[in-house]
XYZ file of C-alpha atoms in Angstrom:
685
model
C -0.084 -0.064 -0.156
C 0.973 3.560 -0.593
C 0.813 6.145 2.309
C -2.460 7.493 2.563
C -4.761 4.309 0.850
C -6.947 2.483 2.447
C -8.942 -0.787 2.258
C -11.663 -2.867 3.607
C -10.280 -6.048 5.347
C -13.213 -7.893 4.447
C -12.182 -7.733 0.831
C -8.760 -9.491 1.271
C -10.095 -12.225 3.758
C -12.987 -13.578 5.179
C -10.976 -14.550 8.613
C -10.250 -10.583 9.276
C -12.047 -10.192 12.790
C -8.697 -11.380 14.700
C -5.816 -9.989 13.138
C -1.859 -9.506 14.260
C -0.492 -6.403 13.140
C 3.431 -6.537 13.162
C 5.424 -3.608 12.886
C 9.022 -3.958 11.662
C 12.400 -2.731 11.321
C 16.004 -3.142 11.340
C 19.398 -0.998 12.047
C 22.663 -0.849 10.337
C 24.737 -0.947 13.522
C 22.174 -3.840 14.788
C 21.585 -1.621 18.069
C 18.403 0.326 17.267
C 15.240 -0.585 18.809
C 11.410 0.715 19.397
C 8.472 0.115 20.969
C 5.156 -0.395 19.933
C 1.928 1.323 21.302
C -2.295 1.244 20.143
C -4.862 3.639 21.051
C -8.176 3.518 20.711
C -10.354 6.740 19.683
C -13.868 7.276 19.704
C -15.785 9.637 17.580
C -14.133 12.595 19.243
C -10.868 11.427 17.945
C -9.384 11.156 21.048
C -9.269 8.523 23.873
C -12.082 7.871 25.996
C -9.597 7.680 28.984
C -6.172 6.793 29.603
C -7.154 3.128 29.635
C -7.319 3.316 25.581
C -4.061 3.513 25.675
C -1.870 0.567 25.006
C 1.914 0.325 25.814
C 4.989 -1.210 27.602
C 3.272 -0.067 31.300
C -0.397 -1.295 29.401
C -0.285 -4.259 27.518
C -3.317 -5.625 26.972
C -6.811 -4.672 26.921
C -9.037 -6.363 29.909
C -11.961 -7.588 27.208
C -9.092 -9.245 24.870
C -9.528 -6.536 22.107
C -5.600 -5.712 22.225
C -2.350 -7.520 23.419
C 1.029 -6.960 23.193
C 2.803 -9.730 21.676
C 6.480 -8.295 22.230
C 9.164 -9.172 19.640
C 9.589 -11.981 17.954
C 13.195 -13.362 16.811
C 12.863 -12.668 12.263
C 15.723 -12.680 10.025
C 17.193 -9.192 9.705
C 15.277 -7.180 11.435
C 13.228 -6.317 14.751
C 9.979 -7.193 14.580
C 7.155 -6.242 17.294
C 3.667 -8.305 17.202
C 0.129 -6.608 18.022
C -2.895 -9.181 18.383
C -6.281 -7.351 17.464
C -9.522 -9.071 18.138
C -11.748 -6.140 16.282
C -14.939 -8.488 17.382
C -14.515 -7.643 20.973
C -13.470 -3.843 20.349
C -16.150 -1.872 21.906
C -18.802 -0.090 19.806
C -18.176 3.219 20.675
C -14.659 3.086 19.449
C -14.023 4.117 16.231
C -10.372 3.898 15.293
C -7.622 1.633 16.082
C -4.465 3.323 15.902
C -0.876 1.622 15.251
C 1.954 3.340 16.061
C 5.847 2.725 17.491
C 8.222 5.432 19.140
C 11.883 5.342 20.120
C 13.339 5.719 23.524
C 14.840 8.838 24.368
C 13.478 10.371 21.441
C 15.977 8.760 19.406
C 15.024 9.395 15.451
C 13.451 6.543 13.251
C 15.917 8.007 10.120
C 18.432 5.994 11.716
C 16.563 2.558 10.823
C 15.740 1.257 8.008
C 12.977 -1.039 6.211
C 10.126 0.511 8.483
C 7.141 -1.435 7.719
C 3.705 -2.781 8.699
C 2.496 -5.944 7.969
C -1.568 -7.441 8.839
C -2.412 -10.956 9.255
C -5.493 -12.598 9.318
C -6.520 -15.359 11.859
C -4.794 -17.980 9.604
C -1.630 -16.289 9.565
C -1.826 -15.173 6.273
C 0.052 -11.953 5.268
C -2.711 -9.624 4.086
C -1.669 -6.371 3.436
C 1.879 -4.389 3.883
C 2.805 -0.987 3.675
C 6.458 0.704 4.267
C 7.731 4.242 5.340
C 10.729 5.451 2.987
C 10.800 9.129 4.447
C 11.898 8.775 8.342
C 14.457 11.600 8.920
C 14.487 12.952 12.721
C 11.036 11.701 13.916
C 10.904 9.609 17.143
C 7.369 8.591 17.157
C 5.364 7.198 14.185
C 1.525 6.911 13.696
C 2.279 3.660 10.884
C -1.625 3.131 10.299
C -4.918 2.937 11.626
C -8.238 0.770 11.376
C -11.381 2.024 11.520
C -15.299 1.345 11.099
C -17.241 2.358 7.879
C -20.546 0.936 7.514
C -19.895 -1.775 10.086
C -16.650 -2.869 8.145
C -13.085 -2.184 9.383
C -11.139 -0.676 7.377
C -7.298 -0.158 6.937
C -5.493 3.062 6.056
C -1.644 3.777 5.811
C -0.764 6.954 8.103
C 2.791 7.353 8.254
C 2.841 10.400 10.006
C 5.553 11.445 12.313
C 6.416 13.034 15.263
C 9.399 15.311 16.457
C 8.086 14.949 20.150
C 8.331 11.289 21.137
C 5.615 8.991 22.238
C 4.764 12.094 25.054
C 3.537 14.146 21.617
C 1.950 11.329 19.991
C -0.158 10.335 23.176
C -0.951 14.167 23.865
C -2.441 14.845 20.149
C -5.003 11.859 20.666
C -5.767 12.900 24.128
C -3.735 11.466 26.742
C -2.269 13.541 29.371
C 1.221 12.665 30.570
C 3.795 14.056 33.071
C 5.977 16.378 31.057
C 9.565 13.926 31.806
C 8.071 11.333 30.581
C 10.634 10.855 27.760
C 13.802 11.015 30.321
C 15.171 8.438 32.589
C 12.756 9.115 35.327
C 12.950 6.968 38.539
C 10.074 5.212 39.057
C 8.651 3.111 42.361
C 9.251 -0.592 42.023
C 6.791 -3.326 42.359
C 7.808 -6.595 44.314
C 6.331 -9.789 42.763
C 4.358 -10.292 45.868
C 1.920 -6.791 44.856
C 2.117 -7.915 41.083
C 0.539 -11.429 41.780
C -2.051 -9.481 43.878
C -2.923 -6.777 41.268
C -6.013 -6.666 39.594
C -4.327 -6.522 36.029
C -1.034 -8.086 34.567
C 0.560 -5.298 35.296
C 0.545 -1.388 36.143
C -2.010 -0.292 34.662
C -2.728 3.687 34.281
C -5.226 5.951 36.221
C -8.080 6.711 34.259
C -9.446 9.859 33.624
C -12.029 11.617 33.116
C -13.360 10.306 29.144
C -13.041 13.728 26.915
C -15.152 12.567 24.254
C -17.742 14.871 22.077
C -20.714 14.592 24.543
C -18.538 15.309 27.362
C -15.871 18.309 26.214
C -16.564 21.370 27.185
C -14.661 24.789 26.241
C -12.793 26.272 29.194
C -15.323 28.856 30.340
C -18.186 26.316 30.654
C -15.735 24.459 32.918
C -15.362 27.204 35.002
C -19.386 27.038 35.773
C -19.722 23.900 35.855
C -20.299 23.364 39.793
C -24.254 22.993 40.878
C -25.424 26.310 42.103
C -29.105 24.860 43.359
C -27.506 21.826 45.359
C -26.768 23.069 49.040
C -25.406 19.704 50.319
C -21.283 20.001 50.707
C -19.906 18.044 47.806
C -16.430 16.321 48.391
C -13.754 17.860 46.286
C -12.607 15.218 43.759
C -9.264 14.155 43.994
C -7.347 14.768 40.773
C -6.301 12.396 37.964
C -3.224 11.385 37.959
C -0.934 11.959 34.727
C 0.156 8.801 32.871
C 3.316 8.255 32.672
C 4.921 6.732 29.944
C 8.494 6.134 31.796
C 9.139 2.219 31.560
C 8.244 1.104 35.246
C 10.568 -1.203 36.654
C 9.861 -4.160 38.669
C 11.588 -6.408 40.625
C 12.567 -10.072 41.108
C 10.807 -12.320 43.407
C 11.697 -12.275 46.945
C 14.043 -14.680 48.351
C 12.430 -17.560 49.726
C 11.106 -17.728 53.654
C 13.740 -20.268 55.503
C 12.987 -23.763 55.276
C 11.090 -25.865 57.956
C 12.777 -28.902 56.873
C 15.206 -30.767 59.247
C 17.949 -31.222 56.713
C 18.680 -30.931 53.172
C 17.528 -34.209 52.074
C 13.569 -33.190 52.385
C 11.910 -31.887 49.056
C 9.160 -29.696 49.090
C 5.996 -31.239 47.582
C 5.195 -30.522 44.147
C 1.938 -30.088 41.956
C 3.441 -31.521 39.096
C 6.200 -34.513 40.350
C 8.461 -35.493 37.437
C 10.866 -37.659 39.594
C 9.306 -40.499 38.415
C 8.933 -40.565 34.551
C 10.839 -42.819 33.636
C 9.977 -43.125 29.574
C 9.392 -40.872 26.855
C 5.798 -41.991 26.162
C 5.154 -40.779 30.014
C 7.056 -37.259 29.257
C 5.218 -36.596 26.586
C 1.913 -37.166 28.039
C 2.762 -35.278 31.363
C 4.729 -32.851 29.836
C 0.939 -32.156 27.706
C -1.127 -32.552 30.002
C 0.611 -30.132 32.602
C 0.794 -27.285 29.784
C -2.716 -27.439 28.278
C -4.433 -27.501 31.946
C -2.116 -24.667 33.216
C -3.398 -22.499 29.992
C -6.557 -23.118 30.305
C -6.598 -22.103 34.280
C -4.414 -19.301 33.856
C -6.103 -17.009 31.487
C -2.831 -14.444 30.761
C -0.650 -17.218 30.379
C -3.054 -19.114 27.790
C -3.802 -16.132 26.236
C 0.312 -15.314 25.699
C 0.800 -18.785 24.089
C -1.998 -18.623 21.558
C -2.506 -15.018 20.591
C 0.291 -14.485 18.486
C -1.694 -17.811 16.659
C -4.655 -15.861 15.723
C -6.434 -17.474 18.676
C -9.339 -14.839 19.970
C -9.504 -13.659 23.437
C -12.398 -16.256 25.118
C -13.184 -18.978 27.233
C -10.581 -21.764 26.328
C -10.887 -25.303 26.923
C -8.109 -27.929 26.529
C -7.976 -31.676 26.058
C -5.485 -34.665 25.602
C -5.528 -37.903 24.217
C -8.161 -36.956 21.761
C -9.204 -39.593 18.893
C -10.196 -38.295 15.471
C -10.819 -40.525 12.473
C -8.500 -40.593 9.480
C -8.662 -43.078 6.982
C -8.303 -46.555 8.253
C -7.164 -45.803 11.757
C -7.823 -42.806 13.865
C -5.106 -40.423 14.732
C -4.447 -39.179 18.375
C -3.084 -35.920 18.651
C -1.356 -34.727 21.781
C -3.948 -32.347 22.655
C -6.499 -29.826 21.758
C -6.941 -26.374 22.239
C -10.324 -24.684 21.752
C -10.905 -21.001 22.408
C -14.873 -20.124 22.291
C -15.793 -16.102 21.869
C -19.415 -15.053 20.669
C -20.252 -18.388 19.521
C -17.334 -19.039 17.680
C -14.816 -21.928 18.337
C -11.199 -21.579 17.323
C -9.520 -24.738 17.220
C -5.723 -26.639 17.528
C -4.353 -29.627 17.238
C -1.321 -30.168 19.323
C 1.645 -32.779 19.305
C 4.578 -32.451 21.509
C 8.025 -33.724 21.742
C 10.246 -33.975 24.531
C 13.816 -34.905 25.602
C 15.318 -33.941 22.071
C 13.148 -35.751 19.971
C 12.283 -34.837 16.545
C 8.936 -33.993 15.330
C 7.883 -36.866 12.377
C 6.684 -35.541 8.936
C 4.122 -37.670 7.954
C 2.400 -37.533 11.691
C 2.161 -33.677 11.307
C 1.310 -34.207 8.081
C -2.190 -36.448 9.097
C -2.648 -33.794 11.688
C -3.052 -30.646 9.305
C -5.143 -32.967 6.733
C -7.416 -33.535 9.586
C -7.526 -29.902 10.853
C -7.994 -28.884 7.320
C -11.377 -31.204 7.030
C -12.567 -30.335 9.673
C -12.546 -26.928 9.789
C -9.817 -26.285 12.803
C -7.559 -23.339 12.581
C -4.113 -24.508 13.334
C -1.583 -27.003 14.343
C 0.807 -26.410 16.941
C 3.942 -28.427 17.493
C 5.996 -28.217 20.799
C 9.639 -29.358 21.244
C 13.222 -28.992 22.641
C 14.429 -27.166 18.715
C 13.807 -23.723 17.973
C 11.940 -22.912 14.683
C 14.218 -20.798 12.292
C 12.966 -18.921 9.289
C 13.595 -20.532 6.252
C 14.469 -23.665 7.525
C 11.493 -25.528 9.086
C 11.370 -28.268 11.353
C 9.150 -30.533 9.737
C 7.969 -30.593 5.612
C 4.324 -30.787 5.027
C 2.390 -29.828 1.886
C -0.597 -27.792 1.680
C -3.257 -28.370 -0.927
C -3.685 -25.396 -2.406
C -7.216 -26.124 -3.544
C -8.716 -26.013 0.134
C -10.922 -22.976 0.460
C -10.306 -23.722 4.491
C -6.233 -22.991 5.633
C -4.635 -24.179 8.331
C -1.948 -22.750 9.980
C 1.177 -24.821 11.352
C 3.069 -23.170 14.206
C 5.787 -24.179 16.771
C 6.983 -23.655 20.110
C 10.066 -24.275 21.895
C 9.682 -25.409 25.400
C 12.560 -22.836 26.231
C 9.859 -19.930 24.729
C 6.924 -21.835 27.052
C 9.481 -21.203 29.822
C 10.463 -17.596 28.585
C 6.387 -16.840 28.603
C 5.874 -18.493 32.409
C 9.033 -16.096 33.396
C 7.945 -12.732 32.348
C 4.408 -13.352 33.523
C 5.287 -14.182 37.437
C 8.355 -12.303 37.848
C 8.096 -9.222 35.704
C 4.331 -8.778 34.548
C 2.415 -10.334 37.175
C -1.007 -12.160 36.873
C -4.369 -11.626 38.270
C -4.239 -13.963 40.995
C -1.835 -14.969 43.471
C -2.916 -18.535 42.845
C -1.938 -17.979 39.152
C 1.277 -16.930 39.971
C 2.015 -20.070 42.300
C 0.481 -22.187 39.615
C 2.922 -20.737 36.789
C 5.556 -20.766 39.392
C 4.838 -24.829 40.011
C 4.978 -25.708 36.323
C 8.268 -23.540 35.765
C 9.502 -26.093 38.558
C 8.204 -29.609 36.292
C 9.890 -27.507 33.471
C 13.160 -27.464 35.224
C 13.180 -30.681 36.537
C 15.998 -33.040 34.694
C 13.386 -36.086 34.286
C 10.887 -33.761 32.552
C 12.529 -33.490 28.888
C 11.505 -29.916 28.639
C 14.694 -28.303 28.937
C 14.661 -26.679 25.796
C 17.536 -26.781 22.708
C 20.218 -29.504 23.995
C 21.774 -30.588 21.128
C 24.008 -29.623 18.658
C 23.162 -32.165 15.878
C 25.240 -34.504 14.549
C 26.863 -32.669 12.074
C 28.449 -30.640 15.108
C 31.940 -33.327 15.731
C 32.508 -34.004 12.286
C 32.822 -30.115 11.696
C 34.764 -29.780 14.671
C 37.292 -32.178 13.720
C 37.497 -30.831 10.318
C 38.256 -27.181 11.659
C 41.060 -28.562 13.993
C 42.095 -30.800 10.935
C 41.913 -27.978 8.431
C 39.895 -30.109 6.186
C 36.518 -28.668 6.500
C 36.062 -27.302 3.239
C 33.664 -24.258 1.650
C 30.229 -25.493 0.534
C 30.352 -28.758 2.816
C 26.553 -28.812 4.059
C 27.332 -29.961 7.189
C 29.113 -26.634 8.531
C 25.559 -24.869 7.208
C 23.922 -27.618 9.835
C 26.047 -26.681 12.283
C 25.393 -22.919 11.698
C 21.675 -23.360 11.761
C 22.513 -24.850 15.429
C 24.523 -22.094 16.473
C 21.941 -19.603 15.682
C 19.367 -21.748 17.853
C 21.381 -21.755 20.494
C 21.616 -17.837 20.415
C 17.702 -17.777 19.730
C 17.127 -19.896 23.528
C 20.244 -17.963 25.204
C 17.994 -15.029 24.302
C 14.527 -16.227 25.351
C 16.652 -17.489 29.232
C 18.087 -14.081 29.840
C 15.410 -12.166 28.628
C 12.886 -14.348 30.818
C 15.393 -13.704 33.971
C 15.742 -9.793 33.537
C 12.442 -8.977 32.045
C 13.841 -7.071 29.270
C 13.962 -7.513 25.750
C 16.783 -9.367 24.543
C 17.461 -10.102 20.920
C 19.884 -11.819 18.715
C 21.316 -9.336 16.104
C 21.515 -10.086 12.585
C 23.742 -8.229 10.703
C 23.062 -8.746 6.610
C 22.680 -6.547 3.900
C 18.719 -5.705 2.942
C 17.119 -8.317 0.948
C 19.073 -10.980 2.034
C 17.337 -14.192 2.537
C 18.124 -16.614 5.590
C 19.500 -19.199 3.587
C 21.698 -17.124 2.085
C 23.184 -15.480 5.178
C 23.452 -19.085 6.686
C 25.675 -20.141 3.775
C 27.576 -17.180 3.978
C 28.159 -17.380 7.988
C 29.076 -21.344 6.946
C 31.726 -20.215 4.350
C 33.535 -17.938 7.343
C 33.261 -20.624 9.609
C 35.320 -23.042 7.140
C 37.918 -20.196 6.776
C 38.471 -18.907 10.399
C 37.061 -21.772 12.403
C 34.989 -19.236 14.341
C 30.931 -19.378 15.128
C 29.762 -15.409 16.052
C 26.737 -14.136 17.472
C 25.442 -10.570 18.907
C 22.690 -9.830 21.420
C 21.250 -6.785 21.984
C 19.993 -6.325 25.643
C 17.442 -3.607 26.073
C 18.887 -0.757 28.360
C 22.558 -2.152 28.322
C 25.477 0.232 27.039
C 26.311 -1.461 23.532
C 25.870 -4.949 22.134
C 27.492 -8.560 24.072
C 29.072 -10.185 21.367
C 30.308 -13.849 21.504
C 32.532 -15.962 19.495
C 32.887 -19.722 19.950
C 36.484 -20.659 18.362
C 36.659 -24.178 17.291
C 40.470 -23.741 16.498
C 41.650 -22.875 20.454
C 38.393 -24.498 22.153
C 37.689 -21.112 23.524
C 34.585 -19.193 24.155
C 34.963 -15.151 24.284
C 32.325 -13.124 25.063
C 32.814 -9.275 24.773
C 31.098 -5.625 24.409
C 32.130 -2.223 23.137
C 31.522 0.753 24.714
C 31.715 4.336 23.564
C 34.180 6.843 25.035
C 32.744 10.094 26.687
C 32.113 13.239 24.519
C 33.688 15.606 27.417
C 35.940 15.344 29.821
C 39.390 13.849 30.385
C 40.296 10.506 28.845
C 42.374 9.627 32.255
C 39.081 10.517 34.005
C 37.443 7.973 31.377
C 39.536 4.754 32.257
C 39.663 5.537 36.127
C 35.878 5.882 36.237
C 35.390 2.853 33.881
C 37.762 1.044 36.804
C 35.333 1.698 39.418
C 32.501 0.464 37.291
C 34.766 -2.786 37.311
C 35.570 -2.999 40.771
C 33.836 -6.370 41.023
C 34.650 -7.842 37.538
C 36.708 -10.655 37.541
C 40.790 -9.897 37.460
C 40.951 -11.861 34.041
C 38.644 -9.601 32.209
C 40.616 -8.035 29.206
C 40.215 -3.975 28.532
C 41.685 -3.011 25.576
C 41.373 1.036 24.280
C 39.989 1.772 20.740
C 41.372 4.392 18.836
C 39.640 6.179 15.809
C 37.162 3.601 15.598
C 38.845 0.532 14.726
C 42.343 0.908 15.583
C 43.506 -1.487 18.302
C 45.401 0.613 21.073
C 46.830 -0.209 24.749
C 45.632 -3.103 26.805
C 45.540 -5.364 29.605
C 43.583 -7.197 32.171
C 42.029 -5.635 35.066
C 44.552 -6.937 37.319
C 47.219 -5.485 36.357
C 45.143 -2.167 35.093
C 43.247 -1.886 38.777
C 46.816 -0.381 40.094
C 47.704 1.480 37.112
C 44.595 2.862 35.077
C 46.645 5.146 33.257
C 48.290 2.456 30.984
C 45.091 2.252 29.072
C 46.116 5.875 27.805
C 47.540 5.942 24.360
C 51.524 7.475 24.052
C 50.758 9.418 21.350
C 47.794 12.196 21.141
C 45.012 9.592 19.098
C 41.480 9.823 19.863
C 40.224 7.469 22.130
C 36.967 6.739 20.645
C 35.671 3.643 23.239
C 37.173 0.795 25.116
C 36.458 -3.083 24.502
C 36.147 -5.423 27.549
C 36.147 -8.957 26.900
C 36.462 -12.473 28.826
C 37.997 -15.891 27.704
C 36.952 -19.239 28.687
C 37.589 -22.653 27.299
C 34.591 -24.972 25.895
C 32.338 -27.536 27.051
C 34.618 -31.061 27.440
C 34.378 -33.411 24.726
C 34.023 -36.221 27.150
C 30.637 -37.683 27.626
C 27.742 -35.947 25.613
C 30.069 -32.641 23.816
C 26.978 -31.563 22.233
C 25.236 -30.487 25.308
C 28.377 -29.423 27.314
C 29.260 -26.622 24.814
C 26.044 -25.451 25.249
C 26.010 -25.269 28.805
C 29.283 -23.386 27.919
C 27.680 -20.612 26.110
C 25.329 -20.351 28.673
C 27.561 -19.874 31.862
C 30.098 -17.872 29.521
C 27.110 -15.238 28.769
C 25.575 -15.108 32.302
C 29.359 -14.809 33.704
C 30.025 -11.790 31.539
C 26.228 -10.256 31.948
C 26.200 -10.457 35.903
C 30.152 -9.407 36.376
C 30.815 -6.930 33.803
C 27.834 -5.682 31.500
C 25.287 -4.741 34.208
C 27.852 -2.411 36.488
C 28.535 -0.362 33.237
C 26.385 2.664 32.392
C 26.259 5.078 29.607
C 29.123 7.482 29.256
C 27.881 11.070 30.073
C 29.811 14.610 30.657
C 32.105 14.225 33.142
C 32.969 17.799 34.783
C 35.639 16.470 37.439
C 39.345 17.277 36.117
C 42.220 14.991 37.190
C 45.289 16.723 38.069
C 47.933 16.711 35.558
C 45.479 14.792 33.379
C 45.531 15.797 29.452
C 42.126 17.106 27.876
C 40.875 15.051 25.216
C 42.279 15.533 22.017
C 39.662 17.323 19.261
C-alpha cells in the first residue's frame, strides 16, 4: 500500500476479525529498537480515557481486544507484534491507531526497512505498508483500522512526530508527565504486589473521558459546579497523569527459611517429575501439565495462543483425543479450543520431549485432519527452536482447499520464557495463578521432565569440529551450514532465557545486507566458519551500553564474550579510565580491557589485575583519539567427553551469564564528565 491509501479488510480475507499487526525495522549497527503502542479512539478522535492507551506499561485490554505480544525473532529485522480482536472492540471505538516510538527520542531516520504487515486469523499476510521518508521523527503512526458502515478498514498513515511518545499520546487526548521521555525514577513493585494486583501489569490511572459529549470549553468548565445544590460536595481527587517512562519491577523475594530438618527433604510439588522414566510418559505428562495450566491461568494461555490467531475467550484444553483419519484414527497429544461470541477456534497439539524430533508424516496427518474438520491451527512443541527459512517439518499444503490451516511451533524454552515474564516481571491477576505458574516452571526445569529446550548441536557438530581442527573442512560443506543453524538456535534460546530472567528485551542481532534471504545469510556464515573456524553472534539487551558479542573458536576451543562501549564526549581520558575501573570494581581480574583508537585501531590493553593499580596504562602514548573501550572474557568450551554437544551448550550459557552479571550490568552509559584530574591531558579534538 502507499501512504494515504485505504482498503476494507473483508475484501482481503474472510477471516479478518482477529488479526496480528507486525511492525518491523532494521538497524545498520544492529542496535536500534522501538516500542509499539495502540490507541483506541472515539468519535471525537480522542481516547475515551487513559485506559485506551496500550504500551509497555499497559500491554493488554481486559476485554481481549488489544494485546501487545512483544518482539519475536525474525531474520534481519526487529519485529514487534500486536494481536487485535476486532469483534471485541467496544462499539463506541471508531479507530484503532497503531504506532511506534523510540526511547529517549532517538530518530527513526537511523532505522531502515520500516514496515507494517497485517495477517488474518489464519496467519496469512493480507497487506503491507512501508515508510520510506523517516528522518528526525522519534514517533510514528504507522496506520489505523477504522469502522465504516459496520466494516473495518485499514488506512496507511505514516505520520511522524518529533516529540516522541509523549507528543503522539498528547495529540490523541492522553495527559502525561512532562518528563516522561527522560529516565525518570519510578517506584518498583515486588512480585507479591504484582501477583495480587487486578491486572497483569501496572495499569495507568483512568481520567475523565474527553469525548465529544463531555468535552466543554474552558468558560463552561469554570461554571460547571452546580449552584442549586446545598449539600457539601467533597472535592474530586485530581486524576494522576499517565507516565510513559518504563516502570521497573523487582524479582521475587528470597524464599523464606525452610522448615525441613535437613537438605534431603524435598518440597511437595503439584506436578511431580521424579518418577518419569520413558519418553512416552514424559510427553503425556508435559502435554497435560501445559494445557491444564494454559486453561487455568488466562494470561498464560492467552500469551501462548494470541500470536497464532486465537481470539480472547473461554479456553478449554483436552488430551489424547481420537479423531478419524483413513483406516485408523489419529490421536494428537492435545487440543485447544477457544470460544468467543459463539465461534470456536481450534488447534491440534503435538509435543515432543527429551530432544525427540517431530515426524513429517505425523504432522501431515494432523494438518489434513484439521483442514477437513475446519480447525484453525496445528501447534507443535519440542526442545528445538524454529528458524525462518529452515522448517522443522516438511508438510504439503493442498492449495485447492478453501479452509487454510496454520502450522506453528513453540519451543519449550519459549514456553518457560513466557511463564517467567508473567510471574517475575509483569504479574498475573491472582496469587494462586502465580503459584501455579511457579509450580509449572519447577516441573519444566526438573531433570526428568524432558522439557529443557535446545540441547543438542546435531550430528554434524563433531565432524565439523574435527574438520576445523584438522583444517579439512571445505567451503560448501552442508555440515557447516547445519552447525550454523544449530548455533543460531542456541543463541535464540540464550536470548529467551536471559530475557525471562531480566524482564527486558533480549534479541539476537542479525547483520546482513538488505534483501538477503535467511538461507543465503547462513551459507555465508558457513563459509566463514570453514575459513576461520569461528562461530560469531551478537545479543542486544535492552538498556545496556552496547551489544554483547559471543565468539566460539573451534580451533582453540575457547569461548569469548565481549562488549564495546563508547568514550564520553567530554572530559579527560584519565578521568574516563578511572571511572571505568570504578565500574569494574567487582569484575573478574582476568577481564581483558582494550582502548579503541579512531574507531577500529587497537590501542593499549591489559587485564584488570594489572590495570587497577595503574589505570593510566590504558592511555595511548601518542595524542590519538580514544573512541571507546573493548571489554572481553575468555574461557574454555565444554569438554568433549560424554555428551559433548550439551556440554558446549552449557558452556555458552555459563559464559554469557558470567559476562553479563559481572561486567555488563555494572556499566553505565558515558556522560559528560566535569571532574578534572591533576595532570590529566584534555581529550584530543
